[in-house]
Amino acid sequence: MRSSATDEAVLVIGYGNSLRRDDGAGLILAEKIAAAWRRHGRAVTLFTSHQLEPEMAEEIAAAGAGIVLFVDAAATTAVGPHDIRLAPVVADEHSPSLGHHFSPALLMLYARSLYGYEGAAWLLTIPGYDFDHGEGLSEPTQKLLAAFSPAELPF
Amino acid sequence: MTRTITIDPVTRIEGHAKITLMLDDSGQVEDARFHVTEFRGFEKFCEGRNFWEMPGITARICGICPISHLLASAKTGDAILGVRIPPTAAKLRRMLNWAQIVQSHALSFFHLSSPDLLLGMDSDPALRNVVGLIQKHPDIARKGIRLRKFGQDTIRILGGRSVHPAWTVPGGVREPLSAENRDRIKDMLPEAFDTIDLALTLLKDASAGYEDEAAHYGNFPSLYMGLVTPEGGLEHYDGLLRVVDSGGKILEPGLEPARYREIIGEAVEPWTYLKFPYYKPYAYSGPSYYKMGMYRVGPLARLNVCEFAGTPKADEELRAFRQLAPQGRAVNTAFHYHYARLIEILFALEKIAETVEDPHILDERVRSRADVNQLVGVGVSEAPRGTLFHEYHVNEDGILQKVNLIIATGQNNLAMNRTVQQIARHHINGNGGKLTEGVLNRMEHGIRLYDPCLSCSTHAAGKMPMHVEVVAANGEVVDEIIRD
């Protein structure tokens, strides 16, 4: 297992739909984090995507980063208002039951089991309040985004 | 300083899918309803935008089949411009669509359905998933990823990026194909052909153990609709609309797609946001007026409506596919969507291989230019899941006044409900309406046969958990299961 030293190379994967208002917050936050780390000379690879897809597992392994950071928006309607949250991603065996959405946990299962990825994986979640069609973020999500500093992350 | 670190699960779920099984007085399954509870008015959102923006906007409905919306939208734009696009542009668009069929069908077969097919519907639920597949067949799991990657990489090579490429536009495509990029696609083909050969062998080997599923998973008469070439061949991009019945009788031999409203109506029900498209000539008066007009779309339907595929290997498989039904009749079992999907991958690869050898594929004339010449445009193409309709009404400045989208998953809605009902009757009747893991898995598999795109059909965001409820004749919920 690689260490989580603050100079370790990071793969940042931001995902969401930028036409569903706050669902696009993960993309913006991922870009903000990647830009900040690059300014400090850290090796960062940035992927942005509408949603997670199985072939990303191969790309995670090929990127050669010690840490994978997923960045996504989450509906507060499901979990209530909350702050930006960071949680470790544990590889999980659940396949999508009906839809086509891959979770970070399933993608990491692919990356570890099929391609031997051994680094750490984290999920950073920003709350979303408005997932209607449209561009631009809701005010509370914008405020959270503006207040967040990548220096707050523990790696 | 670290802000908040938690291991609490945080969900991005907004809606959920639900199946309600309704029992009669004797405890037998009387009806089944597949509900989807998330809805946003995407058509309304588009009103007031310029039609030139629509390929880029509608492609962002979905991350799995953006190309379908891109193509249908660009074709609608072609109609508004009143242009015929350059032949090379049409060939490139077709290649883009075939690449999408490969990636989408590979996702359905290898990642969503193969754990059931290769490990068994009744195998240990803890292992009947992708973990079990990886443990037992890691090479197959990797090959599945590689096949999907072939499709995504081809889309990326053609369109600049794999999701939401802005390359396809009203009038054609933005950039011609370079010789270098053509060769990159060509070089990836042999591995893709090897993988589809393997998938076909795996499915055929596994099918022997699924006679019961083939008999009870969506095995009922229905109509089928899809595009065909003017000669009656398998078609995914253009052509004519054909409708056949389960006996193989051709009801609509070749309707110009822009006239789709003459044969397709859309019914709504209060218990679901999915609409119920139906074949108008078979509707009758009464509360369930539309149900006789049930038709299916997608791979099974496309193989049922065409007379031939048009490529050597796919035609050989199509002949074998036809043997699954009495001579001249349609293959009515939804379980065979799996086989149809693999045949379509094979066809798509053969067509891509043929197209990269086309002497005109590198031509630089790939776009026709015009302004608004028609105030109404209809664009139709075959998405992986079935026929996709875009219809736009614009003013003289090209501003959208009205938008109508008919999505493939919606068109299979009636059939999905009927399939769930059939599976439930077969597996639940006789045990007092008791749900088991195996029954739930089979009902999910029944819906997955149609590979529904809930993002497209309801415009939802996020994954959807499944909630199954069994309701007795007196309205009491006698059993339920919720699964993420």
XYZ file of C-alpha atoms in Angstrom:
639
model
C 0.000 0.000 0.000
C 1.344 3.393 -0.882
C 1.486 6.139 1.731
C -0.777 9.197 1.650
C 2.001 11.758 1.765
C 0.979 15.237 0.675
C 3.356 15.179 -2.269
C 1.983 11.957 -3.683
C 0.647 12.033 -7.238
C -3.143 12.295 -7.378
C -5.745 11.355 -9.947
C -8.775 13.618 -9.544
C -12.022 12.383 -11.136
C -14.832 14.930 -11.163
C -18.178 13.786 -12.468
C -21.713 15.049 -12.926
C -24.016 16.703 -15.432
C -23.262 20.379 -15.912
C -26.732 20.867 -17.408
C -28.398 19.740 -14.185
C -27.282 22.730 -12.151
C -25.733 21.545 -8.853
C -25.008 18.112 -10.339
C -22.179 19.895 -12.141
C -20.592 21.066 -8.866
C -18.359 18.003 -8.724
C -16.802 18.959 -12.049
C -16.070 22.511 -10.890
C -14.719 21.420 -7.510
C -12.457 18.833 -9.169
C -11.017 21.489 -11.467
C -10.468 23.840 -8.519
C -8.607 21.200 -6.515
C -6.475 20.105 -9.466
C -5.546 23.702 -10.310
C -4.593 24.481 -6.702
C -2.388 21.410 -6.366
C -0.709 22.066 -9.687
C 0.111 25.600 -8.555
C 1.959 24.006 -5.671
C 3.851 21.740 -8.025
C 2.002 18.556 -7.211
C 1.584 15.915 -9.899
C -2.130 15.859 -10.715
C -4.076 14.111 -13.440
C -7.615 15.363 -13.915
C -10.489 13.406 -15.487
C -13.915 14.974 -15.815
C -16.901 12.995 -16.958
C -20.685 12.958 -17.115
C -20.639 9.741 -15.099
C -18.292 6.977 -14.048
C -17.705 4.258 -16.610
C -16.091 0.813 -16.327
C -13.169 1.537 -18.658
C -11.996 4.189 -16.193
C -10.743 1.280 -14.056
C -7.989 0.597 -16.563
C -7.219 4.311 -16.760
C -7.004 4.575 -12.950
C -4.398 1.838 -12.893
C -2.529 3.320 -15.854
C -2.436 6.848 -14.397
C 0.178 5.787 -11.845
C -1.194 7.992 -9.045
C -0.984 6.900 -5.400
C -4.332 8.500 -4.596
C -7.593 8.621 -6.517
C -9.946 11.399 -5.467
C -13.526 11.178 -6.770
C -15.447 14.446 -6.621
C -19.226 14.404 -6.909
C -22.360 16.314 -5.947
C -25.006 14.747 -3.717
C -28.659 15.598 -3.305
C -29.514 17.111 0.061
C -33.057 15.890 -0.520
C -31.710 12.430 0.198
C -29.454 13.116 3.187
C -30.304 16.589 4.463
C -28.077 19.683 4.402
C -24.452 18.959 5.139
C -20.954 20.221 4.576
C -18.516 19.068 1.927
C -17.611 15.567 3.015
C -14.661 13.312 2.473
C -14.897 9.570 2.910
C -12.656 6.670 1.989
C -13.907 4.564 -0.913
C -14.184 0.913 -0.071
C -14.284 -1.403 -3.062
C -17.803 -2.769 -3.308
C -19.335 -5.634 -5.215
C -22.722 -4.131 -5.998
C -23.448 -3.942 -9.678
C -26.021 -1.377 -10.785
C -29.405 -3.063 -10.366
C -31.124 -1.285 -13.226
C -29.405 1.862 -14.367
C -26.036 2.457 -15.937
C -24.408 4.394 -13.144
C -21.149 3.093 -11.736
C -20.262 4.061 -8.187
C -16.706 4.925 -7.070
C -16.833 1.755 -4.952
C -17.598 -0.468 -7.944
C -15.047 1.268 -10.120
C -12.384 0.769 -7.438
C -13.322 -2.893 -7.239
C -12.629 -3.150 -10.966
C -9.396 -1.164 -10.676
C -8.075 -3.276 -7.800
C -9.306 -6.713 -8.891
C -8.707 -6.509 -12.622
C -5.804 -4.106 -12.939
C -3.981 -4.419 -9.626
C -4.353 -0.824 -8.491
C -3.057 -0.544 -4.921
C -3.377 3.143 -4.076
C -5.877 4.881 -1.826
C -9.267 6.137 -2.990
C -11.432 8.883 -1.520
C -14.787 10.408 -2.350
C -15.319 14.125 -1.823
C -18.994 15.072 -1.921
C -20.427 18.547 -2.262
C -24.097 19.063 -1.396
C -26.480 20.004 -4.166
C -29.777 21.792 -3.625
C -31.057 22.213 -7.162
C -30.840 19.446 -9.760
C -33.266 20.943 -12.228
C -32.264 21.547 -15.830
C -30.057 24.556 -16.292
C -26.523 25.831 -16.039
C -24.992 27.467 -12.984
C -25.034 26.450 -9.340
C -27.471 27.259 -6.553
C -26.358 29.915 -4.084
C -25.665 27.556 -1.140
C -23.612 25.233 -3.326
C -21.704 28.187 -4.771
C -20.883 29.380 -1.228
C -19.628 25.969 -0.177
C -17.531 25.766 -3.301
C -16.014 29.209 -2.743
C -15.234 28.494 0.909
C -13.544 25.175 0.275
C -9.755 25.056 0.214
C -7.903 21.987 -1.074
C -5.486 22.571 1.817
C -8.221 21.173 4.074
C -7.794 17.745 2.555
C -5.599 15.394 4.609
C -3.451 14.297 1.697
C -6.867 21.725 8.763
C -9.186 18.872 7.987
C -12.814 19.830 7.852
C -15.142 16.833 8.117
C -14.205 13.236 7.523
C -16.970 10.730 7.724
C -17.727 7.285 6.492
C -21.434 7.977 6.294
C -22.771 7.076 2.899
C -23.767 10.068 0.843
C -26.096 9.400 -1.996
C -26.685 11.233 -5.228
C -30.007 9.490 -5.687
C -32.960 11.634 -6.634
C -35.537 9.121 -7.746
C -36.192 5.439 -7.524
C -37.653 2.646 -9.573
C -40.435 0.622 -8.100
C -42.297 -2.507 -9.077
C -45.758 -3.070 -7.667
C -47.191 -6.559 -7.961
C -50.941 -6.639 -7.473
C -52.533 -9.867 -6.273
C -56.108 -10.940 -6.883
C -58.498 -12.375 -4.272
C -56.910 -15.789 -4.587
C -53.397 -14.414 -4.019
C -52.293 -14.801 -7.630
C -50.395 -12.048 -9.454
C -52.979 -10.091 -11.418
C -50.903 -7.191 -12.682
C -47.450 -5.661 -12.406
C -46.376 -2.057 -12.745
C -42.893 -0.720 -13.225
C -42.857 2.853 -11.885
C -40.173 5.454 -12.262
C -40.661 8.344 -9.905
C -38.203 10.928 -11.122
C -39.079 13.470 -13.733
C -37.806 16.738 -15.074
C -39.256 18.508 -18.063
C -36.353 18.359 -20.462
C -38.476 19.277 -23.471
C -39.711 22.423 -21.695
C -36.167 23.345 -20.733
C -35.146 23.337 -24.403
C -37.858 25.744 -25.510
C -36.431 29.186 -26.204
C -32.976 27.831 -27.118
C -31.598 27.934 -30.638
C -31.869 24.653 -32.550
C -28.120 24.834 -33.298
C -27.499 24.232 -29.584
C -29.687 21.135 -29.406
C -27.132 18.448 -30.308
C -24.935 19.635 -27.442
C -27.835 20.060 -25.020
C -29.720 16.849 -25.688
C -26.515 14.814 -25.676
C -26.189 15.809 -22.049
C -29.408 14.020 -21.112
C -27.387 10.858 -20.724
C -23.795 9.758 -20.232
C -24.342 6.315 -21.738
C -26.008 7.077 -25.052
C -25.194 10.738 -25.774
C -24.417 9.837 -29.379
C -28.023 8.785 -29.989
C -29.309 12.185 -28.961
C -26.499 13.902 -30.803
C -27.381 12.132 -34.044
C -31.162 12.458 -33.753
C -30.737 16.124 -32.915
C -28.291 16.794 -35.743
C -30.658 15.024 -38.155
C -33.510 17.192 -36.912
C -31.254 20.177 -37.573
C -30.580 18.871 -41.099
C -34.346 18.842 -41.653
C -34.745 22.409 -40.374
C -31.934 23.544 -42.663
C -33.528 21.543 -45.464
C -30.178 20.082 -46.538
C -28.851 16.726 -47.623
C -25.542 16.273 -45.859
C -22.388 15.230 -47.815
C -22.131 11.428 -48.271
C -18.871 11.230 -46.293
C -20.482 13.049 -43.365
C -23.295 10.489 -43.360
C -20.757 7.636 -43.374
C -18.883 9.192 -40.455
C -22.086 9.703 -38.495
C -22.996 6.061 -39.130
C -19.596 4.956 -37.873
C -20.099 7.045 -34.736
C -23.461 5.346 -34.146
C -22.045 1.842 -34.628
C -19.255 2.640 -32.169
C -21.888 3.661 -29.669
C -23.851 0.459 -30.237
C -20.677 -1.495 -29.454
C -19.927 0.354 -26.217
C -23.503 0.413 -24.946
C -24.295 -3.230 -25.752
C -20.941 -4.288 -24.248
C -21.891 -2.515 -21.018
C -25.251 -4.277 -20.954
C -23.884 -7.744 -21.658
C -20.567 -7.856 -19.832
C -21.198 -5.612 -16.845
C -24.903 -5.840 -16.114
C -26.156 -9.197 -17.343
C -23.222 -11.587 -17.548
C -23.055 -12.264 -13.778
C -26.554 -13.765 -14.020
C -25.844 -15.549 -17.277
C -22.411 -16.939 -16.500
C -22.812 -17.620 -12.782
C -26.472 -18.688 -12.757
C -29.662 -17.001 -11.548
C -29.765 -19.228 -8.480
C -26.109 -19.062 -7.567
C -25.094 -17.556 -4.214
C -26.433 -13.957 -4.246
C -23.235 -12.816 -2.507
C -21.241 -13.957 -5.521
C -23.783 -13.471 -8.325
C -22.394 -10.082 -9.149
C -19.354 -8.546 -10.661
C -17.170 -9.856 -7.820
C -18.208 -13.391 -8.653
C -17.575 -12.722 -12.320
C -14.130 -11.298 -11.589
C -13.276 -14.263 -9.377
C -14.457 -16.866 -11.847
C -13.802 -15.172 -15.196
C -11.397 -12.217 -14.722
C -10.312 -12.385 -18.335
C -13.894 -12.051 -19.547
C -14.436 -9.035 -17.292
C -11.299 -7.396 -18.720
C -12.268 -8.216 -22.298
C -15.703 -6.692 -21.669
C -14.043 -3.497 -20.556
C -11.770 -3.533 -23.600
C -14.693 -4.024 -25.999
C -16.541 -1.107 -24.475
C -13.325 0.880 -24.648
C -13.109 0.133 -28.379
C -16.465 1.855 -28.835
C -15.551 4.762 -26.589
C -12.134 5.217 -28.203
C -13.664 5.187 -31.689
C -16.138 7.850 -30.579
C -13.261 9.828 -29.062
C -11.200 9.526 -32.251
C -14.113 10.663 -34.413
C -15.659 13.229 -32.118
C -12.753 14.512 -30.086
C -14.124 13.132 -26.813
C -16.181 10.096 -25.830
C -18.996 11.777 -23.951
C -20.878 14.666 -25.497
C -18.659 15.293 -28.507
C -19.695 18.468 -30.350
C -18.482 17.071 -33.649
C -21.889 16.193 -35.120
C -23.801 19.317 -36.119
C -26.783 20.216 -38.287
C -25.505 19.908 -41.845
C -22.926 17.195 -41.230
C -19.855 16.941 -39.019
C -17.289 19.560 -38.055
C -14.071 17.814 -39.087
C -13.160 15.151 -41.653
C -11.437 11.935 -40.600
C -7.646 11.918 -40.935
C -5.722 8.954 -42.344
C -3.927 8.576 -39.025
C -7.194 8.376 -37.073
C -8.706 5.978 -39.594
C -5.721 3.682 -39.069
C -6.058 3.901 -35.287
C -9.630 2.631 -35.541
C -8.556 -0.072 -37.963
C -5.824 -1.283 -35.608
C -8.283 -1.750 -32.740
C -10.705 -3.905 -34.719
C -9.078 -7.378 -34.502
C -9.244 -7.465 -30.689
C -12.865 -6.309 -30.765
C -13.793 -9.083 -33.221
C -12.075 -11.667 -30.980
C -14.056 -10.473 -27.967
C -17.435 -10.568 -29.674
C -16.688 -14.079 -30.926
C -15.952 -15.062 -27.324
C -19.143 -13.385 -26.067
C -21.275 -15.223 -28.623
C -19.716 -18.538 -27.623
C -20.271 -17.803 -23.931
C -23.898 -16.858 -24.468
C -24.643 -19.910 -26.590
C -22.991 -22.201 -24.040
C -24.903 -20.559 -21.182
C -28.253 -20.492 -22.997
C -28.708 -24.236 -22.707
C -29.308 -23.731 -18.992
C -31.883 -20.999 -19.477
C -34.761 -22.709 -21.240
C -37.131 -21.785 -18.428
C -36.074 -18.124 -18.590
C -36.433 -18.110 -22.376
C -39.968 -19.432 -21.967
C -41.070 -16.992 -19.262
C -39.050 -13.809 -19.660
C -41.128 -11.551 -21.840
C -42.381 -14.333 -24.063
C -45.599 -12.880 -25.470
C -46.847 -11.578 -28.784
C -46.267 -7.903 -29.485
C -45.545 -5.620 -32.368
C -41.972 -4.644 -33.252
C -40.724 -1.409 -34.728
C -37.383 -0.271 -36.103
C -35.645 1.357 -39.012
C -34.784 -0.684 -42.098
C -32.876 0.188 -45.242
C -35.010 0.781 -48.352
C -34.179 -2.839 -49.276
C -35.311 -4.155 -45.872
C -31.852 -4.542 -44.308
C -30.721 -3.862 -40.724
C -30.413 -0.101 -40.216
C -29.313 2.113 -37.296
C -28.999 5.621 -38.660
C -31.492 6.380 -41.416
C -33.947 4.523 -43.616
C -37.630 3.808 -43.136
C -39.818 2.834 -40.186
C -41.103 -0.703 -40.306
C -43.638 -2.377 -37.993
C -44.215 -6.139 -37.917
C -46.405 -8.294 -35.701
C -45.422 -11.367 -33.740
C -46.506 -13.600 -36.597
C -44.011 -11.887 -38.846
C -46.670 -9.990 -40.822
C -45.466 -6.595 -42.026
C -47.929 -3.911 -40.920
C -45.916 -0.885 -42.006
C -43.408 -1.805 -44.702
C -41.525 1.477 -44.822
C -42.949 4.690 -43.432
C -40.983 7.895 -43.869
C -39.782 8.565 -40.262
C -40.933 12.204 -40.316
C -44.499 10.859 -40.495
C -44.135 8.931 -37.218
C -47.097 10.695 -35.595
C -49.413 8.952 -38.056
C -48.690 5.635 -36.365
C -47.386 6.403 -32.859
C -49.450 7.816 -30.002
C -48.325 8.512 -26.434
C -50.493 7.555 -23.452
C -49.868 8.607 -19.850
C -50.754 6.940 -16.563
C -50.957 8.621 -13.143
C -48.643 6.073 -11.471
C -45.507 6.609 -13.568
C -43.671 9.417 -15.311
C -42.725 7.111 -18.173
C -45.056 7.654 -21.111
C -46.589 4.707 -22.968
C -46.073 5.054 -26.721
C -48.356 2.760 -28.742
C -49.128 1.822 -32.329
C -52.168 3.936 -33.151
C -53.886 1.674 -35.681
C -54.240 -1.031 -32.998
C -55.664 1.234 -30.280
C -59.357 1.018 -29.438
C -61.714 3.020 -27.226
C -61.789 2.304 -23.509
C -59.660 2.882 -20.419
C -56.745 0.752 -21.622
C -57.222 1.843 -25.212
C -53.509 1.898 -25.970
C -52.435 -1.504 -24.655
C -53.291 -3.416 -27.834
C -50.820 -1.126 -29.587
C -47.894 -2.402 -27.507
C -44.736 -2.595 -29.567
C -41.117 -3.298 -28.745
C -38.019 -1.555 -30.014
C -34.293 -2.177 -29.683
C -32.060 -5.069 -30.759
C -34.750 -7.771 -30.649
C -37.155 -5.590 -32.625
C -34.539 -4.521 -35.159
C -33.668 -8.140 -35.925
C -37.373 -8.981 -36.165
C -38.209 -6.182 -38.605
C -35.254 -6.553 -40.971
C -35.044 -9.145 -43.716
C -31.259 -9.401 -43.609
C -28.346 -7.770 -41.807
C -26.118 -7.013 -44.774
C -22.738 -8.235 -43.467
C -21.467 -11.824 -43.713
C -20.948 -12.742 -40.056
C -24.013 -10.921 -38.758
C -26.154 -12.543 -41.456
C -24.887 -15.954 -40.393
C -25.843 -15.209 -36.779
C -29.166 -13.743 -37.888
C -30.027 -17.042 -39.577
C -29.323 -18.830 -36.280
C -31.373 -16.219 -34.400
C -34.354 -16.848 -36.683
C -34.271 -20.532 -35.677
C -35.416 -19.472 -32.190
C -38.945 -18.958 -33.569
C -41.138 -21.015 -35.890
C -40.373 -20.202 -39.501
C -41.538 -16.776 -40.576
C -42.558 -15.657 -37.106
C -40.891 -13.044 -34.930
C -38.674 -14.064 -32.007
C -40.980 -13.051 -29.171
C -38.933 -13.867 -26.087
C -37.319 -10.857 -24.469
C -34.623 -13.159 -23.096
C -33.181 -13.172 -26.613
C -32.444 -9.455 -26.406
C -29.058 -10.667 -25.133
C -28.349 -12.614 -28.334
C -29.715 -9.810 -30.506
C -27.419 -7.345 -28.739
C -24.342 -9.461 -29.486
C -25.373 -9.878 -33.131
C -25.655 -6.106 -33.384
C -22.173 -5.654 -31.938
C -20.861 -8.052 -34.563
C -22.752 -6.183 -37.292
C -21.462 -2.827 -36.047
C -17.860 -4.056 -36.058
C -18.245 -5.435 -39.590
C -19.733 -2.149 -40.778
C -16.948 -0.127 -39.126
C -14.368 -2.421 -40.756
C -16.100 -1.876 -44.115
C -16.331 1.899 -43.640
C -12.664 2.459 -42.773
C -11.820 0.843 -46.122
C -14.187 3.148 -48.021
C -12.126 5.120 -50.590
C -14.081 8.302 -49.831
C -14.011 8.162 -46.040
C -11.211 10.742 -45.839
C -12.972 13.252 -48.115
C -12.880 16.738 -46.698
C -16.362 17.864 -47.757
C -18.306 16.920 -44.632
C -20.685 19.773 -43.995
C -23.581 21.432 -45.815
C -24.354 24.983 -44.813
C -27.723 26.704 -44.829
C -30.060 28.746 -42.661
C -33.543 27.972 -41.406
C -35.589 26.705 -44.331
C -38.205 24.599 -42.524
C -40.033 25.458 -39.305
C -40.553 21.839 -38.258
C -37.921 19.125 -38.278
C -37.967 15.462 -37.290
C -34.825 13.410 -36.750
C -34.931 9.670 -36.152
C -32.126 7.220 -35.493
C -31.695 3.890 -33.767
C -30.250 4.246 -30.271
C -28.817 1.086 -28.685
C -32.117 0.627 -26.847
C -34.367 1.410 -29.813
C -35.797 4.037 -32.099
C -35.252 7.615 -30.953
C -37.387 10.502 -32.205
C -36.584 14.198 -31.938
C -39.090 16.744 -33.243
C -38.440 20.475 -33.087
C -40.677 23.410 -33.986
C -38.744 26.649 -34.524
C -39.504 30.210 -35.538
C -37.828 32.020 -38.444
C -34.788 32.716 -36.247
C -34.349 29.063 -35.324
C -35.621 29.537 -31.754
C -37.338 26.448 -30.437
C -41.050 26.840 -29.837
C -41.811 23.206 -29.067
C -39.778 20.044 -28.555
C -40.916 16.431 -28.443
C -38.600 13.530 -27.675
C -39.751 9.909 -27.838
C -37.172 7.769 -26.111
C -36.543 4.095 -26.743
C -37.022 3.040 -23.131
C -40.451 4.652 -23.063
C -41.485 2.664 -26.118
C -40.608 -0.579 -24.328
C -42.541 0.501 -21.241
C -45.641 -1.598 -21.918
C -43.509 -4.617 -22.713
C -41.369 -4.181 -19.582
C -44.530 -4.147 -17.453
C -45.821 -7.239 -19.204
C -42.442 -8.967 -18.769
C -42.370 -8.280 -15.021
C -45.937 -9.531 -14.750
C -45.046 -12.726 -16.582
C -41.980 -13.415 -14.446
C -43.878 -12.634 -11.242
C -46.743 -14.934 -12.185
C -44.324 -17.722 -12.943
C -42.265 -17.391 -9.776
C -44.566 -15.906 -7.143
C -47.908 -17.582 -7.764
C -48.385 -20.461 -5.403
C -46.215 -19.105 -2.618
C -48.636 -16.525 -1.217
C -46.961 -13.548 -2.822
C -43.712 -14.069 -0.945
C -40.750 -12.256 -2.444
C -37.399 -13.961 -2.425
C -33.969 -12.781 -3.505
C -34.187 -15.076 -6.514
C -37.544 -13.658 -7.618
C -36.338 -10.087 -7.212
C -33.231 -10.885 -9.207
C -35.320 -12.426 -11.965
C -37.641 -9.433 -12.164
C -34.649 -7.101 -12.341
C -33.133 -9.293 -15.022
C -36.460 -9.127 -16.886
C -36.255 -5.348 -16.955
C -32.534 -5.377 -17.748
C -33.270 -7.408 -20.886
C -34.563 -4.168 -22.344
C -31.479 -2.342 -21.009
C -33.656 0.620 -20.015
C -32.023 3.993 -19.903
C -33.781 5.658 -17.014
C -31.643 8.770 -17.394
C -32.966 9.167 -20.914
C -36.550 8.168 -20.387
C -37.175 10.188 -17.269
C -34.235 12.583 -17.489
C -33.207 11.575 -13.970
C -29.796 11.995 -12.397
C -28.033 9.381 -10.349
C -28.592 5.693 -9.905
C -31.917 4.305 -8.883
C -32.570 1.797 -6.111
C -35.234 -0.811 -6.699
C -38.292 -1.072 -4.472
C -40.593 -4.047 -5.010
C -43.953 -4.163 -3.281
C -46.575 -6.923 -3.282
C -50.104 -5.582 -2.745
C -53.012 -7.864 -1.872
C -56.487 -7.412 -3.346
C -57.548 -5.487 -0.197
C -54.716 -2.976 -0.669
C -52.537 -4.367 2.122
C -48.803 -4.529 1.410
C -47.974 -8.173 2.072
C -44.279 -8.074 1.216
C -41.606 -5.689 0.011
C -37.900 -5.539 -0.740
C -35.726 -2.474 -1.266
C -32.348 -2.858 -2.890
C -29.835 -0.195 -3.884
